[in-house]
Coordinates of C-alpha atoms and ligand atoms in Angstrom, one line a residue:
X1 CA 18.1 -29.5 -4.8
X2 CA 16.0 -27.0 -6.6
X3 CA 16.9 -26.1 -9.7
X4 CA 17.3 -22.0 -10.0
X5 CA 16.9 -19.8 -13.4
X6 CA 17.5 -16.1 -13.6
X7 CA 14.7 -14.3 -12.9
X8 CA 12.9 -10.4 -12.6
X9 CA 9.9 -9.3 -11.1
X10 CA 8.7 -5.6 -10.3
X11 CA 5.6 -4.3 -8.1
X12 CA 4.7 -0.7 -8.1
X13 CA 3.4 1.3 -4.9
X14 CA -0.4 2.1 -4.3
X15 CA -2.5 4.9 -2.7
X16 CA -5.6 4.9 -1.5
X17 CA -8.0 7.3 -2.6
X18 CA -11.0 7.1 0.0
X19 CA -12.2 4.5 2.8
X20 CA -8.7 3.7 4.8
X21 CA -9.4 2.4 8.0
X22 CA -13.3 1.9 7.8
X23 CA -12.2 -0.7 5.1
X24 CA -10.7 -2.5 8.0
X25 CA -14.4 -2.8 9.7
X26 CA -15.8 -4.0 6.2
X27 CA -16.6 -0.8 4.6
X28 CA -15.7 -0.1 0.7
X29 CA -12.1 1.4 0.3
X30 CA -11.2 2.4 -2.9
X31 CA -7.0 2.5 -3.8
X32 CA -5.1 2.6 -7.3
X33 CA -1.7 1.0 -8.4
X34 CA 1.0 3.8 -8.0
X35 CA 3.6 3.1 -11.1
X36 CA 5.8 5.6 -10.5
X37 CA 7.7 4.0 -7.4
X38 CA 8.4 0.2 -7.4
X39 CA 10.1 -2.8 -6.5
X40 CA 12.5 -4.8 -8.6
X41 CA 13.7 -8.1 -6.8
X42 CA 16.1 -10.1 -9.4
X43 CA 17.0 -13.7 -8.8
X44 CA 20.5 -15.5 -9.6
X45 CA 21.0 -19.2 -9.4
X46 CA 24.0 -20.0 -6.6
X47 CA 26.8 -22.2 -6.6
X48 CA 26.0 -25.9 -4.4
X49 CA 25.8 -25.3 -0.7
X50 CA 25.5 -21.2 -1.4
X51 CA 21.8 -21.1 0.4
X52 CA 19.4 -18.3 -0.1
X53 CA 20.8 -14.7 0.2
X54 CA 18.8 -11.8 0.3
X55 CA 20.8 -8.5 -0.6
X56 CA 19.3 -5.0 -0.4
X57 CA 22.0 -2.9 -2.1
X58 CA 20.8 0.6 -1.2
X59 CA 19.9 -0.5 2.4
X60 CA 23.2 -2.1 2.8
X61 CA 22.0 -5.3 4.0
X62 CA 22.2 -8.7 3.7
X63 CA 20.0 -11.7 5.1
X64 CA 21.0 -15.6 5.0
X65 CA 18.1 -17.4 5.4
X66 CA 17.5 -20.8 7.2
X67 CA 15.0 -22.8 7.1
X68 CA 14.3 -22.4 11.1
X69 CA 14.7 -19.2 11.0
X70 CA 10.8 -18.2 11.2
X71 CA 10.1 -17.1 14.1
X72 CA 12.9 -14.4 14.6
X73 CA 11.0 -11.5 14.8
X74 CA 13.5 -9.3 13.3
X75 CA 11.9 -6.4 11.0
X76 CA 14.6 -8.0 8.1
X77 CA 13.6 -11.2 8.4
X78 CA 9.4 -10.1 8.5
X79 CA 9.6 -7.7 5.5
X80 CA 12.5 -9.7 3.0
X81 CA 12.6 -12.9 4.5
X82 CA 9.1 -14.4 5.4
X83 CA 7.9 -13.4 2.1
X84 CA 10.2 -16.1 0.7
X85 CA 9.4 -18.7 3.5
X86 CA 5.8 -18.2 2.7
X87 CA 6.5 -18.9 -0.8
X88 CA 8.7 -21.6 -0.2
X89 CA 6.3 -23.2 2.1
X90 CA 3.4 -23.0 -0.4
X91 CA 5.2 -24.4 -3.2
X92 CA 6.6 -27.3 -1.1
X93 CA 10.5 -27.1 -1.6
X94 CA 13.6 -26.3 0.6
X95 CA 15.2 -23.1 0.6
X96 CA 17.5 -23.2 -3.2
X97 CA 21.0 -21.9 -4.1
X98 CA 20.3 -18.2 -4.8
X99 CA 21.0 -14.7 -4.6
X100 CA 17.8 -12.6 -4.6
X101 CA 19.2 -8.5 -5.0
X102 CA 16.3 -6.1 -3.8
X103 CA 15.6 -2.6 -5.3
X104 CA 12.9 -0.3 -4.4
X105 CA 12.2 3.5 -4.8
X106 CA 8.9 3.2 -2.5
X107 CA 9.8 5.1 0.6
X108 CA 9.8 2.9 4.0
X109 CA 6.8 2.7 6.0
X110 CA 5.0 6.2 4.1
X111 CA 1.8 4.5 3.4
X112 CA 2.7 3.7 -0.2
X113 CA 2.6 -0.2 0.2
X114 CA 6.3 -0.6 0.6
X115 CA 5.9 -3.9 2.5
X116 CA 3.1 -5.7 0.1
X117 CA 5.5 -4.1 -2.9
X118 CA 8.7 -6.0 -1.9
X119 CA 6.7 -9.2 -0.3
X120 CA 5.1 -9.3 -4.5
X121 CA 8.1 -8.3 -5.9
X122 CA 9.7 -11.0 -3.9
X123 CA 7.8 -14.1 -3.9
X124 CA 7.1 -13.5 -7.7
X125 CA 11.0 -13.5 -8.5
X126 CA 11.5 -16.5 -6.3
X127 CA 8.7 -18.3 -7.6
X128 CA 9.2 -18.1 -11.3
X129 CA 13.1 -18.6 -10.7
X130 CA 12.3 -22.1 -9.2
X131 CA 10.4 -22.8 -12.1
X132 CA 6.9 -22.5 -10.6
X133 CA 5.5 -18.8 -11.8
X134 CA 2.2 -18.0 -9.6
X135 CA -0.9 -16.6 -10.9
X136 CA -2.2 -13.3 -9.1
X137 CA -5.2 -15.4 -7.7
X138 CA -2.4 -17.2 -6.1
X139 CA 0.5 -14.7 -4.8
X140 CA -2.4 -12.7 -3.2
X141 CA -3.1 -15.0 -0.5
X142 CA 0.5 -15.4 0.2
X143 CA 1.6 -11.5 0.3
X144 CA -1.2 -11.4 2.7
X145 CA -0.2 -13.9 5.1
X146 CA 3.2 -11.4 5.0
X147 CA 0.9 -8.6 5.5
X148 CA -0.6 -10.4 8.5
X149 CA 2.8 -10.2 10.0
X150 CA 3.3 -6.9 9.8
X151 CA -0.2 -5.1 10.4
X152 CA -1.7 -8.0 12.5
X153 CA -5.4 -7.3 11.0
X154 CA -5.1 -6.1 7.4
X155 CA -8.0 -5.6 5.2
X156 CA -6.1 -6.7 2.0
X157 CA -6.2 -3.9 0.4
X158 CA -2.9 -3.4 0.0
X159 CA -1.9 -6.5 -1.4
X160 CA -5.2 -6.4 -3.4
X161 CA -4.2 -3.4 -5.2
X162 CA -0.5 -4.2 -5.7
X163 CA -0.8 -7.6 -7.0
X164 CA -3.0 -7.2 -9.5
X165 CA -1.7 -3.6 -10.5
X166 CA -5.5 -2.1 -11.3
X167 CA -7.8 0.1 -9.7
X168 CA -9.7 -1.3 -6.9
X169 CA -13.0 -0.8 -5.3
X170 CA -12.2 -3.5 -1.8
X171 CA -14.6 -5.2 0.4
X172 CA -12.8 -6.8 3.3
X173 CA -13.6 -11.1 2.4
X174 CA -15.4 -10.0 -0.9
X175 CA -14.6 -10.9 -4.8
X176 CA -12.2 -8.2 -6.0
X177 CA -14.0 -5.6 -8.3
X178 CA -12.6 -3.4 -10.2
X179 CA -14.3 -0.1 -11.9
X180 CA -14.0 2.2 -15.0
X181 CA -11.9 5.6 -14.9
X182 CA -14.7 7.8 -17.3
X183 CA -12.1 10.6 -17.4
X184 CA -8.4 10.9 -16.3
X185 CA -7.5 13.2 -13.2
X186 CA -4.1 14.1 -12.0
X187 CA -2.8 13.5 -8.0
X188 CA 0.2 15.0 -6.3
X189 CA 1.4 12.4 -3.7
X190 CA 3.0 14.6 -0.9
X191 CA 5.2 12.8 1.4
X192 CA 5.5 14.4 5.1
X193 CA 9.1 12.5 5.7
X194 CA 7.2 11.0 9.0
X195 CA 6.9 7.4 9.4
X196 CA 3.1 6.3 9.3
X197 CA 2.8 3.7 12.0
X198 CA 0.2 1.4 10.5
X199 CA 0.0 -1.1 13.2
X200 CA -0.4 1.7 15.7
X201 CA -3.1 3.7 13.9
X202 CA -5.2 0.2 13.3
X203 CA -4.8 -0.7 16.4
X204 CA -5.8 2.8 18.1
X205 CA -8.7 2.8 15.4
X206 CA -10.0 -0.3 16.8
X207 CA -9.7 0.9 20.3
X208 CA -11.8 3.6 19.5
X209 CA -14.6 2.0 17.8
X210 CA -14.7 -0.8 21.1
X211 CA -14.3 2.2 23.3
X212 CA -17.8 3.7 21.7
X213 CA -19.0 1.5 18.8
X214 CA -22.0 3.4 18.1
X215 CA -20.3 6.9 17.5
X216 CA -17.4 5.2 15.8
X217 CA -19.4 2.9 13.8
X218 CA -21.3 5.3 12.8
X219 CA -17.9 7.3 11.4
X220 CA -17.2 4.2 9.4
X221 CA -20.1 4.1 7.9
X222 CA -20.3 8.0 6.9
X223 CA -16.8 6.6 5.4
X224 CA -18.3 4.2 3.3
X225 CA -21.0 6.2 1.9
X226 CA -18.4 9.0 0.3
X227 CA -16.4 5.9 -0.9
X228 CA -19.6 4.9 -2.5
X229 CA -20.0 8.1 -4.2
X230 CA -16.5 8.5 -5.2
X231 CA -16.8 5.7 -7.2
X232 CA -19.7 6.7 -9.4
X233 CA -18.0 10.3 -9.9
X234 CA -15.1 8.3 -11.2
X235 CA -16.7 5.9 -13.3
X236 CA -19.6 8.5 -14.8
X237 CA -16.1 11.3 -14.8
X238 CA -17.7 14.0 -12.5
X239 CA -13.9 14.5 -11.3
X240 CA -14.3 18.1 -9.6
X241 CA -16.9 16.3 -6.8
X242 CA -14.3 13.6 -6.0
X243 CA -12.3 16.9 -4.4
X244 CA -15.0 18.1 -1.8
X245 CA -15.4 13.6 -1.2
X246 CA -11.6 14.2 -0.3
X247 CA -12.0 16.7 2.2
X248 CA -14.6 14.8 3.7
X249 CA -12.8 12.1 4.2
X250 CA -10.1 13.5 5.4
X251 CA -12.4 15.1 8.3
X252 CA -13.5 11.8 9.2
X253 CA -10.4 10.4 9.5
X254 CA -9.4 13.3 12.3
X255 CA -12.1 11.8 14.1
X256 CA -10.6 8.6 13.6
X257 CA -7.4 10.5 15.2
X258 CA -5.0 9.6 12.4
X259 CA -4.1 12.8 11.2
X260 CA -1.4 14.6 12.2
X261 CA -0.7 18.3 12.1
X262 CA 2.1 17.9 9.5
X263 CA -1.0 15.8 7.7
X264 CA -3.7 18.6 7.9
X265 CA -1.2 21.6 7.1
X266 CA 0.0 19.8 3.7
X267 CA -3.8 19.2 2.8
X268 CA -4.5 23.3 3.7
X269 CA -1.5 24.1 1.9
X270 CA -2.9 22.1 -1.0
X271 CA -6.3 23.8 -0.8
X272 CA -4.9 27.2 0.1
X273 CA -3.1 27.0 -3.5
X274 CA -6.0 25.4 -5.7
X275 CA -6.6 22.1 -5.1
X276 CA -10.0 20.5 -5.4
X277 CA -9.8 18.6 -2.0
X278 CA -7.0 17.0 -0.5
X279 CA -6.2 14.1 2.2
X280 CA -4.1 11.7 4.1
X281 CA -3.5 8.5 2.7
X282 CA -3.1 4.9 4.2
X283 CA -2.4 4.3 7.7
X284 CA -1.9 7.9 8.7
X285 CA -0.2 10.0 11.5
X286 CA 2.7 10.0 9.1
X287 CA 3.3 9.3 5.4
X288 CA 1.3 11.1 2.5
X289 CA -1.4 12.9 1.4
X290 CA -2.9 13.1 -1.5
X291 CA -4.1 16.3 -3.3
X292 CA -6.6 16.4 -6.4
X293 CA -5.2 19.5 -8.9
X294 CA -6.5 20.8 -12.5
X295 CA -3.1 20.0 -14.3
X296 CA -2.5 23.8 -14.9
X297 CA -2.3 24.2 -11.2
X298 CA 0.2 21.1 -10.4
X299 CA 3.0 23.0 -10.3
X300 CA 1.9 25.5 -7.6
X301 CA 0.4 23.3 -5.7
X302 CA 3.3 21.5 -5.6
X303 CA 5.4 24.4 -4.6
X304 CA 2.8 24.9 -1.7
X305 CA 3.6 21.7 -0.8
X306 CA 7.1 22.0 -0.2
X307 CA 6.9 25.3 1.7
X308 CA 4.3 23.4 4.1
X309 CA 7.3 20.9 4.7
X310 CA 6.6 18.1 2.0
X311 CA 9.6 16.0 1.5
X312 CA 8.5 14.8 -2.4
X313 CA 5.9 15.4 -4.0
X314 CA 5.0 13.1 -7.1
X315 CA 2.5 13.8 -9.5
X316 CA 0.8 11.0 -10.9
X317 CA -2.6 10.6 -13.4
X318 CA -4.9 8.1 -12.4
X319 CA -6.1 6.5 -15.9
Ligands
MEV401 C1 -3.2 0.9 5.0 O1 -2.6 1.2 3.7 C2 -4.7 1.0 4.9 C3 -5.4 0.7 6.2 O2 -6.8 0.8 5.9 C4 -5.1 -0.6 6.8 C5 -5.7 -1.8 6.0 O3 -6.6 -1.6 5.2 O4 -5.2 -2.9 6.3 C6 -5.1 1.8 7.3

């Protein structure tokens, strides 16, 4: 049997700033690590016989896993189970003697990265307790495989983003790049309390673009140019463009139908009360958008927020 050693690991959320969806059909996306919601998964060594329990305190769940367990389908087994069967899998040993306790102040299913948070959060735990700590190069593949399982045709992104904790600029099957922030800006994360169906809104996505591939391609692409942009106004620290980029985008992604109206009334709200440009992010319909504020007008953009129904609103500084 395996031997087990205590063990921690944390991963934080992520948002993406421009290029969801099209990055799906191989345009640039560009998304940074959010810090201020995360993952903890901690890892105790069990008593002979005690197998590998997975317990999600603030859920109120529990999950005994067995080894023939993978192809149950069940949402607890896919987002805090598979994670560790992947891992297990890759490193070549049976399931150990362990408690693994799950913590996590990402909201469920809002576009943050909740599901690539707690597969990292997860399979890093696991794999250092067993005495086998994996590099990023080599948890990525593996929280993607978990990804897979959940979206069916991820980019990567996600994973990307939240593995290695930096900003990324993403090209589906590409080396990862990262860029330069010239000049810090600040980003209220508005959450609309609705899930954000990311299966569905890929999936629709892609029915659209077979549907009329020249029109829709031709969206992505628009897509990819702004993301393009964006990323020279961050690296050379034009900030105040990157707002009108937002709005853009977020008009292209109503084509893409994966707005919603609680979506486009936060981002008017935003504008309405002195934002620089405003959009969803991540898989849409549901979840958050993101607003770009001078600091000085955080707090009342905020407050807009709220009165246009925003559950939380977090304010974070891209640096
Ligand atoms: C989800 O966070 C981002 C999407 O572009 C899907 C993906 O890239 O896999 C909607």
């Amino acid at each position: 049997m395996t031997a087990v050693q205590p063990a921690t690991a944390t991963a934080p959320g992520k948002i993406i700033l421009f290029g969801e969806h099209a990055v799906v059909h191989g345009q640039p996306a560009i998304a940074v690590p959010l810090a201020a919601v995360q993952v903890t998964a901690s890892v105790e060594p069990g008593p002979p016989g005690h197998g590998t329990i997975v317990y999600a305190p603030d859920a109120g769940k529990t999950l005994t896993l067995r080894e023939d367990a993978g192809t149950s389908g069940d949402p607890l087994y896919d987002a805090v189970g598979y994670p560790i069967e992947v891992t297990r899998r890759a490193l070549g040993i049976s399931l150990p003697d362990m408690t693994i306790t799950l913590r996590s102040t990402i909201p469920i299913a809002s576009g943050l990265g909740s599901g690539a948070a707690l597969a990292t959060a997860i399979s890093r735990a696991f794999a250092e307790a067993v005495g086998h700590p994996l590099s990023n190069d080599a948890l990525n593949p593996l929280v993607y495989e978990v990804e897979k399982r959940h979206h069916g045709t991820p980019s990567g992104i996600d994973n990307t983003v939240i593995v290695y904790e930096q900003p990324v600029f993403f090209v589906r099957g590409a080396p990862i790049e990262t860029f330069a922030i010239a000049r810090p800006f600040t980003l209220l994360v508005a959450d609309s309390g609705q899930p954000s169906p990311t299966h569905i809104t890929v999936g629709d996505v892609r029915a659209l673009y077979e549907a009329n591939p020249a029109r829709v391609g031709l969206v992505f692409a628009t897509i990819g140019s702004l993301v393009n942009t964006a990323r020279q106004a961050i690296e050379s620290g034009t900030i105040e463009i990157l707002g009108t980029l937002m709005d853009k985008n977020h008009a292209l992604l109503r084509h893409l139908t994966v707005s919603s109206d609680a979506l486009d009334d936060m981002c008017i709200a935003a504008k309405r009360a002195g934002a620089w440009g405003a959009k969803l992010s991540g898989g849409g319909r549901g979840g958050n958008i993101i607003a770009l504020v001078a600091p000085e007008r955080s707090a009342a953009v905020s407050e807009a927020l709220r009165a246009a129904g925003a559950v939380s609103v977090i304010e974070t500084t891209v640096q």
